[in-house]
One Martini backbone bead per residue (centre of mass of N, CA, C, O) as a GRO file, in nm:
protein
  280
    1MET     BB    1   5.974  -0.875  -6.286
    2LEU     BB    2   5.952  -0.973  -5.959
    3GLU     BB    3   5.991  -0.824  -5.673
    4GLU     BB    4   6.129  -0.873  -5.393
    5VAL     BB    5   6.026  -0.948  -5.071
    6SER     BB    6   6.061  -0.843  -4.775
    7ASP     BB    7   6.033  -0.929  -4.463
    8GLU     BB    8   5.923  -0.670  -4.354
    9GLN     BB    9   5.690  -0.618  -4.568
   10ARG     BB   10   5.582  -0.923  -4.466
   11ARG     BB   11   5.504  -0.831  -4.185
   12ARG     BB   12   5.345  -0.581  -4.234
   13GLU     BB   13   5.115  -0.710  -4.398
   14GLU     BB   14   5.046  -0.928  -4.167
   15ALA     BB   15   4.943  -0.718  -3.980
   16GLU     BB   16   4.720  -0.572  -4.142
   17ILE     BB   17   4.561  -0.844  -4.168
   18LEU     BB   18   4.518  -0.881  -3.875
   19ALA     BB   19   4.394  -0.604  -3.809
   20ARG     BB   20   4.160  -0.631  -3.994
   21ASP     BB   21   4.042  -0.902  -3.880
   22ARG     BB   22   3.977  -0.774  -3.601
   23LYS     BB   23   3.797  -0.539  -3.699
   24ARG     BB   24   3.584  -0.751  -3.799
   25GLN     BB   25   3.535  -0.902  -3.535
   26GLN     BB   26   3.444  -0.652  -3.367
   27GLU     BB   27   3.216  -0.571  -3.560
   28LYS     BB   28   3.058  -0.861  -3.533
   29GLU     BB   29   3.050  -0.839  -3.201
   30GLU     BB   30   2.884  -0.551  -3.197
   31HIS     BB   31   2.660  -0.633  -3.379
   32GLU     BB   32   2.572  -0.897  -3.183
   33ARG     BB   33   2.538  -0.697  -2.930
   34ARG     BB   34   2.283  -0.536  -3.034
   35LEU     BB   35   2.112  -0.740  -3.131
   36ALA     BB   36   2.078  -0.864  -2.843
   37GLU     BB   37   1.980  -0.599  -2.713
   38GLU     BB   38   1.739  -0.539  -2.876
   39LYS     BB   39   1.601  -0.839  -2.804
   40ALA     BB   40   1.571  -0.775  -2.514
   41GLU     BB   41   1.423  -0.542  -2.501
   42GLU     BB   42   1.181  -0.656  -2.654
   43ASP     BB   43   1.129  -0.862  -2.455
   44ARG     BB   44   1.059  -0.685  -2.219
   45LYS     BB   45   0.837  -0.529  -2.340
   46GLN     BB   46   0.652  -0.768  -2.391
   47GLN     BB   47   0.648  -0.871  -2.080
   48GLU     BB   48   0.523  -0.616  -1.982
   49ALA     BB   49   0.271  -0.615  -2.160
   50ALA     BB   50   0.168  -0.887  -2.060
   51ALA     BB   51   0.160  -0.801  -1.751
   52ALA     BB   52  -0.042  -0.561  -1.802
   53ARG     BB   53  -0.263  -0.735  -1.942
   54LEU     BB   54  -0.309  -0.920  -1.701
   55GLU     BB   55  -0.365  -0.713  -1.454
   56GLU     BB   56  -0.611  -0.586  -1.599
   57GLU     BB   57  -0.776  -0.856  -1.615
   58ARG     BB   58  -0.770  -0.892  -1.293
   59ARG     BB   59  -0.907  -0.627  -1.231
   60ARG     BB   60  -1.149  -0.651  -1.390
   61LYS     BB   61  -1.239  -0.901  -1.253
   62ARG     BB   62  -1.273  -0.771  -0.958
   63GLN     BB   63  -1.463  -0.547  -1.051
   64GLU     BB   64  -1.702  -0.749  -1.128
   65GLU     BB   65  -1.722  -0.890  -0.863
   66GLU     BB   66  -1.759  -0.628  -0.687
   67TRP     BB   67  -2.009  -0.533  -0.831
   68LYS     BB   68  -2.176  -0.792  -0.799
   69ARG     BB   69  -2.184  -0.769  -0.500
   70LEU     BB   70  -2.259  -0.443  -0.467
   71GLY     BB   71  -2.435  -0.357  -0.668
   72SER     BB   72  -2.457  -0.146  -0.947
   73ASP     BB   73  -2.757  -0.088  -0.981
   74ALA     BB   74  -2.826  -0.008  -0.665
   75ILE     BB   75  -2.630   0.236  -0.579
   76GLN     BB   76  -2.790   0.494  -0.680
   77ASP     BB   77  -3.056   0.425  -0.463
   78LEU     BB   78  -2.927   0.522  -0.191
   79PRO     BB   79  -2.922   0.616   0.088
   80PRO     BB   80  -2.767   0.784   0.327
   81VAL     BB   81  -2.534   0.776   0.555
   82PRO     BB   82  -2.533   0.668   0.841
   83PRO     BB   83  -2.451   0.725   1.173
   84PRO     BB   84  -2.209   0.673   1.344
   85VAL     BB   85  -2.103   0.505   1.592
   86LYS     BB   86  -2.139   0.617   1.965
   87GLU     BB   87  -2.142   0.407   2.150
   88GLU     BB   88  -2.026   0.279   2.440
   89GLY     BB   89  -1.852  -0.048   2.394
   90THR     BB   90  -1.838  -0.110   2.058
   91LEU     BB   91  -1.497  -0.053   2.102
   92ASP     BB   92  -1.210  -0.181   2.155
   93MET     BB   93  -0.997   0.037   2.376
   94TRP     BB   94  -0.658   0.167   2.447
   95TYR     BB   95  -0.391   0.214   2.597
   96LEU     BB   96  -0.049   0.196   2.575
   97ASP     BB   97   0.256   0.055   2.663
   98ASP     BB   98   0.576   0.101   2.628
   99GLU     BB   99   0.633  -0.164   2.482
  100THR     BB  100   0.394  -0.158   2.278
  101SER     BB  101   0.501   0.145   2.155
  102LYS     BB  102   0.723   0.031   2.005
  103PRO     BB  103   0.835   0.054   1.655
  104THR     BB  104   0.912  -0.257   1.694
  105LEU     BB  105   0.851  -0.555   1.564
  106THR     BB  106   0.709  -0.781   1.820
  107MET     BB  107   0.543  -1.003   1.998
  108ALA     BB  108   0.436  -0.764   2.170
  109SER     BB  109   0.274  -0.620   1.953
  110LEU     BB  110   0.036  -0.877   1.962
  111LYS     BB  111  -0.033  -0.767   2.225
  112PRO     BB  112  -0.227  -0.576   2.396
  113GLY     BB  113  -0.099  -0.335   2.582
  114LYS     BB  114  -0.235  -0.236   2.870
  115LYS     BB  115  -0.228   0.037   3.041
  116VAL     BB  116  -0.183   0.085   3.365
  117GLY     BB  117  -0.432   0.328   3.477
  118ALA     BB  118  -0.565   0.414   3.254
  119PRO     BB  119  -0.800   0.558   3.050
  120VAL     BB  120  -1.059   0.517   2.874
  121PRO     BB  121  -1.133   0.539   2.579
  122THR     BB  122  -1.341   0.716   2.345
  123MET     BB  123  -1.551   0.782   2.093
  124LYS     BB  124  -1.543   1.106   2.120
  125MET     BB  125  -1.216   1.090   2.063
  126LEU     BB  126  -1.214   0.968   1.781
  127ARG     BB  127  -1.385   1.174   1.658
  128GLU     BB  128  -1.176   1.389   1.703
  129LEU     BB  129  -0.962   1.230   1.512
  130GLY     BB  130  -1.170   1.086   1.285
  131VAL     BB  131  -1.272   0.799   1.386
  132VAL     BB  132  -1.503   0.574   1.259
  133LEU     BB  133  -1.786   0.376   1.311
  134PHE     BB  134  -1.928   0.056   1.165
  135ARG     BB  135  -2.182  -0.202   1.121
  136VAL     BB  136  -2.143  -0.491   0.954
  137SER     BB  137  -2.315  -0.714   0.741
  138MET     BB  138  -2.210  -1.016   0.574
  139ASN     BB  139  -2.503  -1.004   0.402
  140ASP     BB  140  -2.504  -0.670   0.405
  141PHE     BB  141  -2.341  -0.413   0.203
  142SER     BB  142  -2.498  -0.095   0.241
  143ILE     BB  143  -2.292   0.074   0.396
  144VAL     BB  144  -2.071   0.045   0.178
  145LYS     BB  145  -2.214   0.136  -0.065
  146GLN     BB  146  -2.288   0.442   0.043
  147ILE     BB  147  -1.975   0.524   0.099
  148LEU     BB  148  -1.864   0.493  -0.186
  149LYS     BB  149  -2.061   0.688  -0.327
  150GLU     BB  150  -2.088   0.949  -0.122
  151ARG     BB  151  -1.732   0.945  -0.102
  152ASP     BB  152  -1.597   0.841  -0.366
  153TYR     BB  153  -1.490   0.565  -0.433
  154LYS     BB  154  -1.238   0.390  -0.649
  155HIS     BB  155  -1.115   0.147  -0.459
  156THR     BB  156  -1.042  -0.200  -0.390
  157ASP     BB  157  -0.979  -0.478  -0.154
  158GLU     BB  158  -0.855  -0.823  -0.058
  159ILE     BB  159  -0.708  -0.932   0.245
  160LYS     BB  160  -0.492  -1.176   0.387
  161VAL     BB  161  -0.360  -1.202   0.746
  162SER     BB  162  -0.049  -1.363   0.848
  163GLN     BB  163   0.244  -1.523   0.954
  164THR     BB  164   0.206  -1.701   0.669
  165ALA     BB  165   0.051  -1.510   0.445
  166LYS     BB  166   0.298  -1.315   0.536
  167ASP     BB  167   0.577  -1.160   0.527
  168ASP     BB  168   0.788  -0.975   0.741
  169SER     BB  169   0.795  -0.728   0.552
  170TYR     BB  170   0.501  -0.671   0.578
  171LEU     BB  171   0.435  -0.653   0.891
  172GLU     BB  172   0.646  -0.429   0.926
  173ARG     BB  173   0.508  -0.201   0.717
  174TRP     BB  174   0.228  -0.227   0.892
  175PHE     BB  175   0.404  -0.112   1.171
  176GLN     BB  176   0.451   0.165   1.040
  177GLU     BB  177   0.437   0.471   1.085
  178HIS     BB  178   0.164   0.632   0.939
  179TYR     BB  179  -0.007   0.806   0.645
  180MET     BB  180  -0.261   0.919   0.440
  181GLU     BB  181  -0.381   1.102   0.145
  182ASP     BB  182  -0.626   0.927   0.207
  183GLU     BB  183  -0.926   0.810   0.266
  184HIS     BB  184  -0.999   0.499   0.466
  185ILE     BB  185  -1.111   0.159   0.454
  186ARG     BB  186  -1.193  -0.101   0.714
  187VAL     BB  187  -1.327  -0.427   0.682
  188VAL     BB  188  -1.399  -0.685   0.900
  189MET     BB  189  -1.460  -1.014   0.770
  190ASP     BB  190  -1.251  -1.164   0.949
  191GLY     BB  191  -1.143  -1.167   1.267
  192SER     BB  192  -0.874  -0.973   1.376
  193TYR     BB  193  -0.702  -0.655   1.522
  194PHE     BB  194  -0.458  -0.405   1.527
  195VAL     BB  195  -0.492  -0.055   1.573
  196ASP     BB  196  -0.314   0.246   1.567
  197VAL     BB  197  -0.346   0.573   1.734
  198ARG     BB  198  -0.323   0.911   1.765
  199SER     BB  199  -0.323   1.128   1.991
  200LYS     BB  200  -0.324   1.460   2.065
  201GLN     BB  201  -0.059   1.373   2.270
  202ASP     BB  202   0.082   1.116   2.086
  203GLN     BB  203  -0.068   0.855   2.185
  204TRP     BB  204  -0.140   0.539   2.193
  205ILE     BB  205  -0.453   0.380   2.056
  206ARG     BB  206  -0.595   0.068   2.085
  207LEU     BB  207  -0.761  -0.110   1.839
  208HIS     BB  208  -1.024  -0.386   1.816
  209PRO     BB  209  -1.119  -0.510   1.561
  210LYS     BB  210  -1.384  -0.710   1.396
  211ALA     BB  211  -1.613  -0.866   1.284
  212GLY     BB  212  -1.818  -0.601   1.140
  213ASP     BB  213  -1.606  -0.386   1.130
  214LEU     BB  214  -1.595  -0.042   1.020
  215ILE     BB  215  -1.302   0.188   0.972
  216VAL     BB  216  -1.241   0.522   0.949
  217LEU     BB  217  -0.979   0.688   0.815
  218PRO     BB  218  -0.789   0.970   0.793
  219ALA     BB  219  -0.614   1.181   0.672
  220GLY     BB  220  -0.305   1.245   0.823
  221MET     BB  221  -0.302   1.009   1.023
  222TYR     BB  222  -0.132   0.834   1.252
  223HIS     BB  223  -0.054   0.491   1.211
  224ARG     BB  224  -0.103   0.140   1.248
  225ALA     BB  225  -0.069  -0.238   1.236
  226THR     BB  226  -0.160  -0.553   1.360
  227LEU     BB  227  -0.181  -0.822   1.494
  228ASP     BB  228  -0.294  -1.069   1.677
  229GLU     BB  229  -0.295  -1.377   1.863
  230ASP     BB  230  -0.478  -1.498   1.625
  231ASP     BB  231  -0.344  -1.474   1.335
  232TYR     BB  232  -0.611  -1.335   1.192
  233VAL     BB  233  -0.710  -1.143   0.888
  234ALA     BB  234  -0.982  -1.014   0.705
  235LEU     BB  235  -0.977  -0.743   0.434
  236PHE     BB  236  -1.154  -0.483   0.342
  237ARG     BB  237  -1.065  -0.244   0.087
  238CYS     BB  238  -1.081   0.123   0.083
  239PHE     BB  239  -1.014   0.389  -0.177
  240GLN     BB  240  -1.038   0.691  -0.316
  241ASP     BB  241  -0.773   0.698  -0.518
  242ALA     BB  242  -0.578   0.513  -0.459
  243PRO     BB  243  -0.525   0.191  -0.552
  244ARG     BB  244  -0.342   0.160  -0.310
  245PHE     BB  245  -0.088   0.103  -0.055
  246VAL     BB  246   0.047   0.458   0.023
  247PRO     BB  247   0.250   0.524   0.262
  248ILE     BB  248   0.362   0.772   0.497
  249ASN     BB  249   0.628   0.802   0.692
  250ARG     BB  250   0.735   0.937   0.966
  251SER     BB  251   1.058   0.882   0.869
  252ASP     BB  252   0.989   1.114   0.688
  253SER     BB  253   1.099   1.442   0.658
  254ARG     BB  254   0.838   1.542   0.478
  255ALA     BB  255   0.567   1.452   0.637
  256ASP     BB  256   0.488   1.704   0.809
  257SER     BB  257   0.496   1.902   0.546
  258ASN     BB  258   0.239   1.806   0.428
  259ARG     BB  259  -0.057   1.909   0.342
  260VAL     BB  260  -0.215   1.664   0.483
  261ARG     BB  261  -0.121   1.699   0.745
  262LEU     BB  262  -0.176   1.992   0.801
  263THR     BB  263  -0.462   1.968   0.783
  264TYR     BB  264  -0.523   1.781   0.997
  265LEU     BB  265  -0.404   1.951   1.237
  266MET     BB  266  -0.604   2.202   1.178
  267ASN     BB  267  -0.863   2.015   1.243
  268LEU     BB  268  -0.764   1.927   1.541
  269LYS     BB  269  -0.804   2.213   1.655
  270LYS     BB  270  -1.125   2.257   1.578
  271GLY     BB  271  -1.179   1.938   1.684
  272ASP     BB  272  -1.419   1.745   1.485
  273VAL     BB  273  -1.308   1.568   1.231
  274ALA     BB  274  -1.549   1.423   1.139
  275THR     BB  275  -1.731   1.621   1.099
  276GLN     BB  276  -1.553   1.774   0.891
  277ASN     BB  277  -1.573   1.490   0.715
  278GLY     BB  278  -1.917   1.419   0.700
  279PHE     BB  279  -1.972   1.290   0.991
  280LEU     BB  280  -2.260   1.296   1.216
   0.00000   0.00000   0.00000
């Protein structure tokens, strides 16, 4: 004879059944969540791998196009790099006035900003800072080939800069005072722009390179760049080691204690930084 189940026992059994059901549901949901997370992680890895393959393919194509233009077969037999341009008046430059010297990018930054009554900087002064100039024919990249080979440059790219081609954040970063840990080259392929470099007295000297000018900037030297009033420049950029633009901003508390910066300052005290860097 079956024993009669009390209401309390029935309620307890029902509660246990509900608890087991909730536990199973939670376990099911946890399992589904883990599966979704694993799938999302796998999708992310696949997307990253696909993006890396695409970037590598683009890099390879850029390199092929670059070597095709530079002439990879001929580069081994090039003569030594010729001396940089030393004649005065070959590069427009001047000291900046107080308004244009300000660190914030404004419309005034795109104007010449010549300091009234200041002496004209000289090519000799630039050499002492480590800045050198070459003239490049747009139909003959032989000087660029020579420098790339002789000074062991590993990476190049091309950029076009204007207020419409680049966003404000790029232009602001470009204008931030910084130095690079590697020597680097800028060839103006078209247009013009401003490059500001620090003098020995820590004053801004504004350079105005135009199409055909090749500027070499030493590692560890504070500088910045901006568009001029013509609002367009196409640059061929060359990097010794870093594959991209990696600035060390002056606002970084560690910038002045960096080994590259200290080496530059030591060379600056010795005299002609360009000569010390191998530009005779």
